[in-house]
Coordinates of C-alpha atoms in Angstrom, one line a residue:
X461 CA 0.0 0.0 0.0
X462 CA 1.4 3.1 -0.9
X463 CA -0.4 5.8 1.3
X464 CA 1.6 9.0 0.2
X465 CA 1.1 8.7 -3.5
X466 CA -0.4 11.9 -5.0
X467 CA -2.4 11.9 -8.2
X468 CA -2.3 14.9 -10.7
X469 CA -5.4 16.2 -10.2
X470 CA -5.2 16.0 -5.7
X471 CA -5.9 19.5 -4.1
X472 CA -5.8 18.7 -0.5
X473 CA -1.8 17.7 0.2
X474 CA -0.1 18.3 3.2
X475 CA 0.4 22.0 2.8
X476 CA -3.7 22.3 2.3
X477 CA -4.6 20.4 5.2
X478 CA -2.0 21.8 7.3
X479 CA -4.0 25.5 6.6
X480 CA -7.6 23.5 7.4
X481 CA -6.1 22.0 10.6
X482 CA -5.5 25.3 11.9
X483 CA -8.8 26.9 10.8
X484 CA -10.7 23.8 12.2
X485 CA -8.8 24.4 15.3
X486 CA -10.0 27.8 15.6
X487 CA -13.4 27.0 15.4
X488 CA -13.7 23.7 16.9
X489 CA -11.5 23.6 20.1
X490 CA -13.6 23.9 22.9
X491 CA -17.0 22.8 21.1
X492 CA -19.0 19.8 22.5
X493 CA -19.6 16.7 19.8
X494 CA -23.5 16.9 20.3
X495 CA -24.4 14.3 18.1
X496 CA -22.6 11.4 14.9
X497 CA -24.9 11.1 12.8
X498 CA -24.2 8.9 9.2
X499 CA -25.0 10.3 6.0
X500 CA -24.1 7.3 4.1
X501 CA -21.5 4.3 4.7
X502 CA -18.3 6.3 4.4
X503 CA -20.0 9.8 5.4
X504 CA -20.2 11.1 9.0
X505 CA -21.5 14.2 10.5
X506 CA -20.4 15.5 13.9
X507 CA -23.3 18.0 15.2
X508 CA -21.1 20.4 17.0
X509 CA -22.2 22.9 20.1
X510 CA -21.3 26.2 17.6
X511 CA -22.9 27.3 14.9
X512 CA -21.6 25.0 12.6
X513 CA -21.1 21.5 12.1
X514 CA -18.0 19.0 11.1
X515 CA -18.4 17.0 8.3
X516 CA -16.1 13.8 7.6
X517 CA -15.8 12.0 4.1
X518 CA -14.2 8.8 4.4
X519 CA -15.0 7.8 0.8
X520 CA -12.4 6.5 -1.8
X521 CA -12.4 9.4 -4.2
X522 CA -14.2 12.4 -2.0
X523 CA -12.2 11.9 1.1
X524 CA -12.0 15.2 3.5
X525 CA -13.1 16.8 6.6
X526 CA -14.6 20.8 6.9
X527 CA -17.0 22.9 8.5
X528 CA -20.6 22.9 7.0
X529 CA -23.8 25.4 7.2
X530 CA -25.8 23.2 5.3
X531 CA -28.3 21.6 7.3
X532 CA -28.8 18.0 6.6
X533 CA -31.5 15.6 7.0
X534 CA -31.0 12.5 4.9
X535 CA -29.4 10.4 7.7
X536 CA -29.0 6.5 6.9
X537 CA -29.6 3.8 10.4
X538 CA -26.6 4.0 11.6
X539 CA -23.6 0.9 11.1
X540 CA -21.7 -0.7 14.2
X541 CA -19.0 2.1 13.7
X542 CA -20.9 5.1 14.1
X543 CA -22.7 3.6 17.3
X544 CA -19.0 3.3 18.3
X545 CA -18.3 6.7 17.6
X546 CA -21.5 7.5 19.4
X547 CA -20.6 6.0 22.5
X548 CA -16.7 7.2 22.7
X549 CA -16.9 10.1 21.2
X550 CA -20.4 11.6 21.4
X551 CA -21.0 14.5 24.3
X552 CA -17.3 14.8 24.2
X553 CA -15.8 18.4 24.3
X554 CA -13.2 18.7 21.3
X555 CA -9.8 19.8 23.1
X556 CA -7.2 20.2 20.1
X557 CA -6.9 19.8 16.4
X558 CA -3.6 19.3 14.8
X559 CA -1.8 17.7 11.8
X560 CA 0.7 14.8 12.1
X561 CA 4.2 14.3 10.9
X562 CA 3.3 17.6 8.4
X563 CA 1.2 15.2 5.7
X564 CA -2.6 14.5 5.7
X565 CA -3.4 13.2 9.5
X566 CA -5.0 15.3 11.5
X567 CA -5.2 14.3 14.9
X568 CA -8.6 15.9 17.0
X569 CA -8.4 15.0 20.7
X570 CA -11.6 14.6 22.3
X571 CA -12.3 14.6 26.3
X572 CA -15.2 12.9 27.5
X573 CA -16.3 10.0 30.3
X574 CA -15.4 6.4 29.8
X575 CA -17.8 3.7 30.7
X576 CA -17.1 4.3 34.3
X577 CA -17.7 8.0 34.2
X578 CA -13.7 9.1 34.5
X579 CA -12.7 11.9 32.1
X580 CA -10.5 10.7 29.5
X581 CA -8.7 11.7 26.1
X582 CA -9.8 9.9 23.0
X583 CA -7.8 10.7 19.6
X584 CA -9.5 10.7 16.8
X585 CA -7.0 10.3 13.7
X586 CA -8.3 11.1 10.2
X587 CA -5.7 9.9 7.2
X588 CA -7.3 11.1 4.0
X589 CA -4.5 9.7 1.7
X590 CA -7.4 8.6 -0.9
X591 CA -8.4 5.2 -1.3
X592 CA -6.8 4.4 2.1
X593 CA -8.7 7.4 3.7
X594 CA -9.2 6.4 7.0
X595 CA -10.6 6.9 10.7
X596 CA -8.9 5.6 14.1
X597 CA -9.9 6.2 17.6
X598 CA -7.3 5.5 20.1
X599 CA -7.7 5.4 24.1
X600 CA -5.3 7.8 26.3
X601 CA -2.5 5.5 25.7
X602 CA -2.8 6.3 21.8
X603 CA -3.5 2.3 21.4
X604 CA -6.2 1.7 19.4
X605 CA -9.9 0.5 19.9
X606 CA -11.2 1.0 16.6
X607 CA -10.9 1.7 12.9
X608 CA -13.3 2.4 10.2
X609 CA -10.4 0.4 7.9
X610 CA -8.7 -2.5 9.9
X611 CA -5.2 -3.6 8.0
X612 CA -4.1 -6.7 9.1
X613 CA -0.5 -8.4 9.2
X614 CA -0.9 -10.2 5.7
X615 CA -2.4 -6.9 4.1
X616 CA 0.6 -5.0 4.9
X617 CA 3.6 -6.0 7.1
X618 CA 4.4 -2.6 6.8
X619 CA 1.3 -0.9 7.9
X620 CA -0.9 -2.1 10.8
X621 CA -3.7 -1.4 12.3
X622 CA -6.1 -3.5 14.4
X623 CA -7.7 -3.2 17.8
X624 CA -5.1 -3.5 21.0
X625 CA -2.2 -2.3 19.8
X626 CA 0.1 1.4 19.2
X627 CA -0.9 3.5 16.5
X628 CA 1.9 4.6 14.5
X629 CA 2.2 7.1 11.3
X630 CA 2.6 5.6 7.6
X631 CA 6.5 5.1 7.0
X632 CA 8.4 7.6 4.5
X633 CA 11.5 8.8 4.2
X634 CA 10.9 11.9 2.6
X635 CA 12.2 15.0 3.3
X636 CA 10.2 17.1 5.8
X637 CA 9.0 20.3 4.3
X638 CA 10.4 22.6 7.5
X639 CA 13.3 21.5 7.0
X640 CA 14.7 24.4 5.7
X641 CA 18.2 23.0 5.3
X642 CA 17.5 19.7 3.7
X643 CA 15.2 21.6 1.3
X644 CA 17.8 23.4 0.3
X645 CA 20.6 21.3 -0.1
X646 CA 17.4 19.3 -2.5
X647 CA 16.9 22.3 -4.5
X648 CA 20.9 23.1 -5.9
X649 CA 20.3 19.7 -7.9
X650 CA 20.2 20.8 -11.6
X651 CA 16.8 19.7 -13.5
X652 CA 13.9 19.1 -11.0
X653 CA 11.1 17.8 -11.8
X654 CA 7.6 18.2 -10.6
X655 CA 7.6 14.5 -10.0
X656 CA 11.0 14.9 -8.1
X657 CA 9.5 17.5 -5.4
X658 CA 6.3 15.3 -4.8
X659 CA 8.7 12.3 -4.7
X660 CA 11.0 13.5 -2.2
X661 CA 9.1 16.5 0.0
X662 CA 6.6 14.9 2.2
X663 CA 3.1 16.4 1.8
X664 CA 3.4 18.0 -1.3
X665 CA 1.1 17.8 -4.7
X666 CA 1.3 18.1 -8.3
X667 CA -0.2 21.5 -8.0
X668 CA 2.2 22.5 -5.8
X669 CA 5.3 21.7 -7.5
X670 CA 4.2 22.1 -10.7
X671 CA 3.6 25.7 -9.3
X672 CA 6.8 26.4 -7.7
X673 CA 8.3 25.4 -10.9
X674 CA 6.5 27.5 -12.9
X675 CA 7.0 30.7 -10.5
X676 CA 10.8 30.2 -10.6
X677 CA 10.6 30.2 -14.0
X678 CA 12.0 26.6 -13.8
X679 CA 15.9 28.0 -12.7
X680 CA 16.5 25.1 -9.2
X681 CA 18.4 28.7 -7.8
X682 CA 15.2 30.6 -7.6
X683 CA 13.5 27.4 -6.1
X684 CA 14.3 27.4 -2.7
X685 CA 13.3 31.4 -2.4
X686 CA 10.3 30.7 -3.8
X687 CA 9.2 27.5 -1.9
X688 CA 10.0 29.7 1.7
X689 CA 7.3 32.3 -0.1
X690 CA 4.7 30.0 -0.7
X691 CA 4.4 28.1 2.5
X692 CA 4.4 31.4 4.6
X693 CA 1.7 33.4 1.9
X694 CA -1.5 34.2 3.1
X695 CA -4.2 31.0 2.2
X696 CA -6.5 32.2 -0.2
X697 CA -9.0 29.6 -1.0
X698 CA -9.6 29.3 -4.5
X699 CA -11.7 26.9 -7.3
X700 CA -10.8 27.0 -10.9
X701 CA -12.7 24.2 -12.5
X702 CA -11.9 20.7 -11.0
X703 CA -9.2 21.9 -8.9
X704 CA -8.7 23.9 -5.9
X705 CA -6.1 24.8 -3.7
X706 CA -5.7 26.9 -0.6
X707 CA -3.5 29.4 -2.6
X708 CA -4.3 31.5 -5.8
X709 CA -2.5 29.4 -8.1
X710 CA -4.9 29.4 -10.8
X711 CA -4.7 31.5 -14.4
X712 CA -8.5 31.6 -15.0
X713 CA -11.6 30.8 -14.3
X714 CA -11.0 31.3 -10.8
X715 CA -13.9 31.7 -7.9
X716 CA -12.3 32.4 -4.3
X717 CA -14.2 31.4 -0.7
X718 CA -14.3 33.2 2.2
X719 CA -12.6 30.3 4.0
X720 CA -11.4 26.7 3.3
X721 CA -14.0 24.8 4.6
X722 CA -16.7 26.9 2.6
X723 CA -14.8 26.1 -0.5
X724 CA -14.7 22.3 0.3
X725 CA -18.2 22.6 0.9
X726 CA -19.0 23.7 -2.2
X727 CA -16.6 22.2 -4.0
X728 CA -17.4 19.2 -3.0
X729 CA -21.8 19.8 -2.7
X730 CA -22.5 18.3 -6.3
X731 CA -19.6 15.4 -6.5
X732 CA -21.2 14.2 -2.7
X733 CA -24.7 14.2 -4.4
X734 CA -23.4 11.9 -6.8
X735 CA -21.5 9.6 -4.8
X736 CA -24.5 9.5 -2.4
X737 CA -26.8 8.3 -5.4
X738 CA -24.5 5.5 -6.5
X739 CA -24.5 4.1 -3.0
X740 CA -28.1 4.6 -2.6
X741 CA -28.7 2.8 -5.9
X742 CA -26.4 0.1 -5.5
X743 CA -27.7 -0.5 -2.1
X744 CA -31.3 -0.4 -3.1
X745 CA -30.8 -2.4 -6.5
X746 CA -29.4 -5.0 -4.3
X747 CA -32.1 -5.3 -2.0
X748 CA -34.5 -5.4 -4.5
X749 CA -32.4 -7.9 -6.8
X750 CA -32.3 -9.9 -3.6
X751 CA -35.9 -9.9 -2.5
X752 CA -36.5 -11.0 -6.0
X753 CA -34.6 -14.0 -6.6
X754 CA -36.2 -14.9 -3.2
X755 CA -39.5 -14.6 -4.3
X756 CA -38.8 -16.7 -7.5
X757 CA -37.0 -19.5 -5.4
X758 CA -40.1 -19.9 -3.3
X759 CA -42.3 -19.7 -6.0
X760 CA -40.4 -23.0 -7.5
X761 CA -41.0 -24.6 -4.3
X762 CA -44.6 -23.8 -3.8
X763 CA -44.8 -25.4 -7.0
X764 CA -43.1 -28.6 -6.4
X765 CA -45.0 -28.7 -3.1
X766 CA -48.1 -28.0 -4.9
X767 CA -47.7 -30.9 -7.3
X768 CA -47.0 -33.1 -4.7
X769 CA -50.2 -32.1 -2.4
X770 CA -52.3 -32.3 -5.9
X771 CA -50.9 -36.5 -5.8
X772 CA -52.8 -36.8 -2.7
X773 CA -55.5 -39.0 -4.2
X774 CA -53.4 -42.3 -3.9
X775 CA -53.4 -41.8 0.1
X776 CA -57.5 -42.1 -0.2
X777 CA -57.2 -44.9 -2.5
X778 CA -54.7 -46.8 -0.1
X779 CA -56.8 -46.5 2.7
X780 CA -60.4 -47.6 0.3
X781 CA -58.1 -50.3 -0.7
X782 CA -57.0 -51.7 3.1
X783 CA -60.3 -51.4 4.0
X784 CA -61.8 -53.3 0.8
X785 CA -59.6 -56.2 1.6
X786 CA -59.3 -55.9 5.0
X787 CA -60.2 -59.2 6.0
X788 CA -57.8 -61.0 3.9
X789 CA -54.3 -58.8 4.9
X790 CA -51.7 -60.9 6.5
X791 CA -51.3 -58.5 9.7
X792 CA -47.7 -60.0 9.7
X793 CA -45.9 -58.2 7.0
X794 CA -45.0 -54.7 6.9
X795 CA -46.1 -54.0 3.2
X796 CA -49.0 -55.7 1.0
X797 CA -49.7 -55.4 -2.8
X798 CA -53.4 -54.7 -3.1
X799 CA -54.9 -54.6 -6.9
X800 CA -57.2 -51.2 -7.1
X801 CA -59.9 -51.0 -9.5
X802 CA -59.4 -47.5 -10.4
X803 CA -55.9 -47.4 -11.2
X804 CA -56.3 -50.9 -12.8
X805 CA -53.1 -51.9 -11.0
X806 CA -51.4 -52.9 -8.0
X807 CA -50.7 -50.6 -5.0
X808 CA -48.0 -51.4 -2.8
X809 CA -49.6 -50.6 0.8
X810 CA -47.4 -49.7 3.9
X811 CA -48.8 -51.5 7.2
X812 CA -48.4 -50.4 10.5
X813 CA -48.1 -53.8 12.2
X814 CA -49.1 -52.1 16.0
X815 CA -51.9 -50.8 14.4
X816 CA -55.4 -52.5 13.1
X817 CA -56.2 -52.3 9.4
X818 CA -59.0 -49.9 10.4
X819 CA -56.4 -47.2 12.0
X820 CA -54.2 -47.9 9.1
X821 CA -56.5 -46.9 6.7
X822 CA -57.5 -43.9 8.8
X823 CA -53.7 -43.0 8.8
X824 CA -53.9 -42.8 4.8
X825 CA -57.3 -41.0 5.0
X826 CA -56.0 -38.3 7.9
X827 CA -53.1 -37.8 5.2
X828 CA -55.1 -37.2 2.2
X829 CA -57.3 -34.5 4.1
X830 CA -53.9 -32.9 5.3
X831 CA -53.1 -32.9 1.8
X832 CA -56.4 -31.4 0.4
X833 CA -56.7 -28.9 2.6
X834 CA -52.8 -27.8 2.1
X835 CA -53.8 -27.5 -1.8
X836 CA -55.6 -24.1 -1.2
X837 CA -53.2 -22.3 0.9
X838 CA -50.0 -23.2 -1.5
X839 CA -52.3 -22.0 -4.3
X840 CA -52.8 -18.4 -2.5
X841 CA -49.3 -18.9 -1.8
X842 CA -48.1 -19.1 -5.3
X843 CA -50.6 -15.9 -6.0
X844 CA -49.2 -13.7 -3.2
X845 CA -45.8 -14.5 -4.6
X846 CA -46.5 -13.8 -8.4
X847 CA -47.7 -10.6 -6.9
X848 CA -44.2 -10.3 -5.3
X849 CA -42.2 -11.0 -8.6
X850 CA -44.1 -8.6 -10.4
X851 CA -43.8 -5.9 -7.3
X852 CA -39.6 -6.2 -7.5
X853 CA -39.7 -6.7 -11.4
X854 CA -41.4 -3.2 -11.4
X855 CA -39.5 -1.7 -9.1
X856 CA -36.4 -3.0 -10.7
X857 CA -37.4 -1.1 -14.0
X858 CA -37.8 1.8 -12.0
X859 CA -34.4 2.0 -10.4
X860 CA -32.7 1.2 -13.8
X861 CA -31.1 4.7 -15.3
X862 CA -32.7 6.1 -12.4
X863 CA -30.3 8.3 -10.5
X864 CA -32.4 11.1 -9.2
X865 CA -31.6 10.8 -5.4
X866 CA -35.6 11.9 -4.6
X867 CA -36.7 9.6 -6.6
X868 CA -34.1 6.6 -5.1
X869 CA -35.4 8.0 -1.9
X870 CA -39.0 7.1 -2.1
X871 CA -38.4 3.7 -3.3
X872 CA -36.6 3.6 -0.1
X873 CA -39.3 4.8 1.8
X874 CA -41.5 2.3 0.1
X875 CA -39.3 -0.7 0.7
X876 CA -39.2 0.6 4.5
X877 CA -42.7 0.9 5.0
X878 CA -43.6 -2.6 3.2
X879 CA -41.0 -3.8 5.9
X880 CA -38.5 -4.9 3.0
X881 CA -36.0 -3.0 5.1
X882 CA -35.6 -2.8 8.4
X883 CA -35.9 0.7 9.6
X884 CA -37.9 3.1 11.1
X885 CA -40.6 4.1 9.3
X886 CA -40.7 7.9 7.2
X887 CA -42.1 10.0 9.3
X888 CA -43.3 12.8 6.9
X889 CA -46.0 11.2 5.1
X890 CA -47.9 14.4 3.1
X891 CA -44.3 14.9 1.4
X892 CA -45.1 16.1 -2.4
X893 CA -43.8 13.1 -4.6
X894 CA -40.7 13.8 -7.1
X895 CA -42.9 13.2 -10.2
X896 CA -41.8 14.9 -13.5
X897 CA -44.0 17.5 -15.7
X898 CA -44.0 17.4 -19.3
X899 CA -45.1 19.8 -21.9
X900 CA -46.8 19.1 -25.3
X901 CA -46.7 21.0 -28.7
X902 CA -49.6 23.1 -27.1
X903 CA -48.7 23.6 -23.9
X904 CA -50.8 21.3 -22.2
X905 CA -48.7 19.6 -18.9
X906 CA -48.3 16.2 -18.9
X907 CA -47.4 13.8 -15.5
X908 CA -44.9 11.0 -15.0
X909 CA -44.4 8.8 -12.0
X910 CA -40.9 7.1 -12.0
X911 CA -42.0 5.1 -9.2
X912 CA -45.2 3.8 -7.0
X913 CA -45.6 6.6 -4.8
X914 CA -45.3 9.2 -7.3
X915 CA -47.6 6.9 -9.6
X916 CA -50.9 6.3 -6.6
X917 CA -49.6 10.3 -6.4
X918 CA -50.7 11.7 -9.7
X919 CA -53.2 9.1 -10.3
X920 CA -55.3 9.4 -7.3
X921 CA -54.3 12.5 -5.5
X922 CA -54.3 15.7 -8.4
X923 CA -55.6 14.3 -10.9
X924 CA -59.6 14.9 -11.8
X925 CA -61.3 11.8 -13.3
X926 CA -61.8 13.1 -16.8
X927 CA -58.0 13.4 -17.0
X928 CA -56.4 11.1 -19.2
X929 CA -54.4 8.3 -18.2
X930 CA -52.0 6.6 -20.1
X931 CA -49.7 3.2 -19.4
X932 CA -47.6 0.7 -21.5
X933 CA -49.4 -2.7 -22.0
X934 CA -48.9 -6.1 -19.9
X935 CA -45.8 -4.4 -18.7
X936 CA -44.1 -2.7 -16.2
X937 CA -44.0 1.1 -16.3
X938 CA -44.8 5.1 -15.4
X939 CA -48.3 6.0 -15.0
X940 CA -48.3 8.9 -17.2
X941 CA -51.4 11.5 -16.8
X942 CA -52.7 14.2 -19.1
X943 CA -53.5 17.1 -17.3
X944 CA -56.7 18.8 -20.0
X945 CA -59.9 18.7 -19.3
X946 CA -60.7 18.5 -23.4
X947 CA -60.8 16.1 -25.8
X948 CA -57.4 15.0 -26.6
X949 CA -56.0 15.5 -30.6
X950 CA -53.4 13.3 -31.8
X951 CA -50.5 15.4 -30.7
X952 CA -51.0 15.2 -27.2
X953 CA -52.1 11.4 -27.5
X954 CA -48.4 10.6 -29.6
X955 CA -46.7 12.6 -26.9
X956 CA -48.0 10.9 -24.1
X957 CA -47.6 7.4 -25.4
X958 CA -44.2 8.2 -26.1
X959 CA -43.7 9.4 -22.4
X960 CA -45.5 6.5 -21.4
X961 CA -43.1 3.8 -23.6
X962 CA -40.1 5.4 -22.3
X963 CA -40.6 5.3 -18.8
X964 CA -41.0 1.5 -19.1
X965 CA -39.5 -2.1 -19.8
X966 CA -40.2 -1.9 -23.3
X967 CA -38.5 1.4 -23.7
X968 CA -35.8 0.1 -26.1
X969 CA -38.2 -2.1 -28.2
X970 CA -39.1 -0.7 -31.5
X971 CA -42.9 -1.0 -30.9
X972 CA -44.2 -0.4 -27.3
X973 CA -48.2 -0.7 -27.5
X974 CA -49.6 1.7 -24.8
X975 CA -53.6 1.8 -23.2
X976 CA -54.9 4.9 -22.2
X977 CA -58.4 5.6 -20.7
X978 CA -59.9 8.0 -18.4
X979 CA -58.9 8.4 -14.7
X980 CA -62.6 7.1 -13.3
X981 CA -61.5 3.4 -15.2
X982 CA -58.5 3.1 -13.5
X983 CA -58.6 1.5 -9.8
X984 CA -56.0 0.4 -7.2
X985 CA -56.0 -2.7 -5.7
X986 CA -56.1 -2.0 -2.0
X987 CA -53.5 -2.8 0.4
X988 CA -51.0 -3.3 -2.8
X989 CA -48.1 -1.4 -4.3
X990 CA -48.0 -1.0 -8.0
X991 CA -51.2 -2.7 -8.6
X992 CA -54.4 -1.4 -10.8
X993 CA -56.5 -3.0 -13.1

């Protein structure tokens, strides 16, 4: 594992999160951790007891921790982590924030009661070195209880970390960028390279060196005076593009922030949103793909178990059989061939020599009415579970392509409140649906629901029942309204089955027949999600 490997287009080095450390620390020290919260798996939020809150990114490509004003509300059941976090760190007053061995660890040291009520330092240390970004809590003796990233011995020899024993920084044996001296001796070598300064200074990106080059006009003897300049030039947080960087290093483009959190914040708002959906998506796909393969396993057995219950009819004819011949059975033997009239064969019969031939065939008889009666409820069985295949084959079209995170969200809520996953139910339940609104050639506003709640929405809830209503046929798909009290002309009709196709299984076939009829035709099944006839 190489853990201080810098790609081209990395903003927050060492020198970046050196500048953030001290601004967290003047804003943070002293604050109480009111509440962790998690905003996704790798995505943590420490309610703090200013104005403002901390907010910690432990995912692959948008690691980072910075202040935030937004105010959030999309919190996920928390994981076994953050309930750790909760019950170390949570109601702890923060007491320092630093950075270690001058690269990207921060170290925030939190004081707060231990499980026998004695005040106690926890450390808190946050590596963001990328796809190894990481989050350890160690106890007062800086040994460590737990890590959102274990490594163990046969991961990395080199690199450590599991619960019980001393935390210790990532090994390098780069040059440390206060030291003035070395830096200087590195800097008389003819012909540096970007990739040279990165290589050998710790803490250091791409942006950085391939600023100092430029700035010195490339000559290694103007180097040195202009690397002192930098690192003591007042931060300047600034976004050009893709990049940032606490300096103004940019030549256009450029947008500056009042501090660096506010610009990580920013920055960082859009690229969040997207990571947030692919986890949400992923998660929810898999859930659904899950609960699907389920329901089609069981169906197979309800329908083996059906076939065999529907069989039952040779457990009545052994028992009419032992007790047609019952006076010529030889008690003796376990088993008997008896001929049966009705099969126009022989029956092998199973005897129960402590029994009588009466009880026998009352065994066969109790067996076949066990049977009979089983028949009906497999048979609702099987219906209920159709019903399920055809709920998480719907559902599945409506999560594919679908990355709108309110729309992702409601199928959430959906699969919450139908108990498909375990969590506390949505609390706001006369939240306005996410369904889209279309225009026609004339202006006249057409409705589509990407998922069940936003269909029973617009179907039942603002639509009137002259409205008309439009779906793809024997399939899976939108519910797609037509908002005009008037006759409908072709246009309108052409745009709306369109809508209707797309927002459906059969939206890559080349023909997609669509029904439409008024909304006073169209009825939901009660009690059922996705289902109208």
């Amino acid at each position: 594992m190489c853990y201080n490997k810098l790609g081209d287009n990395v903003s927050l080095d060492g020198r970046f999160i050196e500048r953030l450390t001290s601004e967290l620390s003047e804003n943070c020290v002293n604050a109480r951790i009111n509440k962790i919260s998690q905003l996704s798996k790798a995505d943590f939020l420490f309610s703090l007891s200013i104005s403002k809150n901390l907010y910690l990114s432990l995912s692959t490509s948008l690691a980072r921790i910075h202040l935030v004003e937004n105010v959030y509300n999309n919190f996920i059941t928390p994981g076994g982590f953050c309930m750790f976090l909760r019950k170390h760190i949570e109601k702890g007053v923060i007491k320092n924030i630093e950075t270690l061995n001058e690269d990207r660890v921060i170290q925030i040291t939190v004081n707060n009661r231990n499980e026998i009520g004695d005040l106690k330092d926890y450390y808190l240390i946050i590596e963001l070195f990328g796809r190894y970004a990481n989050l350890i809590i160690l106890d007062e003796n800086k040994v460590i209880i737990n890590a959102y990233q274990h490594i163990h011995p046969f991961e990395n020899p080199d690199r450590i970390i599991v619960n019980g024993i001393k935390y210790s920084l990532p090994p390098d044996d780069k040059i440390s960028p206060s030291d003035l001296a070395a830096i200087s001796n590195f800097f008389n070598h003819n012909e540096i390279s970007y990739q040279d300064i990165i290589n050998n200074i710790r803490g250091l990106s791409p942006l950085f060196a391939k600023h100092l080059l430029k700035t010195s006009n490339y000559n290694h003897k103007n180097m040195f005076e202009v690397y002192k300049n930098l690192l003591n030039e007042e931060s300047k947080p600034t976004e050009s593009g893709k990049s940032f960087y606490f300096l103004d290093i940019f030549q256009e483009d450029k947008r500056y922030f009042e501090s660096l959190s506010k610009l990580l914040e920013i920055h960082y708002e859009n690229a969040s949103s997207l990571d947030r959906v692919k986890q949400i998506h992923k998660y929810l796909n898999t859930i659904i793909k899950n609960n699907y393969e389920k329901s089609k396993n069981k169906l197979e057995k309800l329908s083996k178990d059906l076939s065999q219950a529907k069989d039952n009819q040779i457990n009545r004819i052994k028992g009419d059989l032992l007790l047609q011949y019952q006076h010529d059975i030889d008690k003796s033997k376990p088993e008997i061939d008896l001929y049966s009239y009705e099969l126009e064969k022989n029956v092998n019969v199973n005897i129960d020599r402590t029994m009588s031939v009466i009880e026998n065939a009352n065994k066969f008889y109790t067996k076949y009415k066990k049977q009979k009666n089983a028949i009906s409820f497999i048979e609702e069985q099987i219906n209920l579970t159709k019903k399920d295949i055809l709920y998480f084959e719907n559902l599945l079209v409506q999560i594919d392509d679908n990355f709108n995170i309110k729309d992702l969200e409601e199928i959430q809520d959906e699969l919450i409140y139908n108990k498909y996953i375990l969590r506390k139910k949505p609390q706001n339940k006369n939240k306005k649906p996410n369904y889209d609104t279309y225009y026609d050639e004339l202006g006249i506003p057409i409705l589509v629901g990407k998922n069940n709640l936003q269909n029973n929405y617009i179907t039942h809830k603002i639509s009137k029942k002259d409205h008309m209503w439009f779906h793809v046929q024997n399939q899976s798909g939108s519910h797609t309204v037509v908002q005009s009290d008037s006759d409908l002309n072709e246009t309108t009709i052409r745009t709306a089955a369109n809508l209707a196709a797309y927002f459906s299984k059969s939206k890559h076939s080349s023909s997609v027949p669509v029904d439409y009829t008024k909304i006073r035709y169209v009825k939901k099944i009660p009690g059922e999600f996705g289902s109208y006839v």
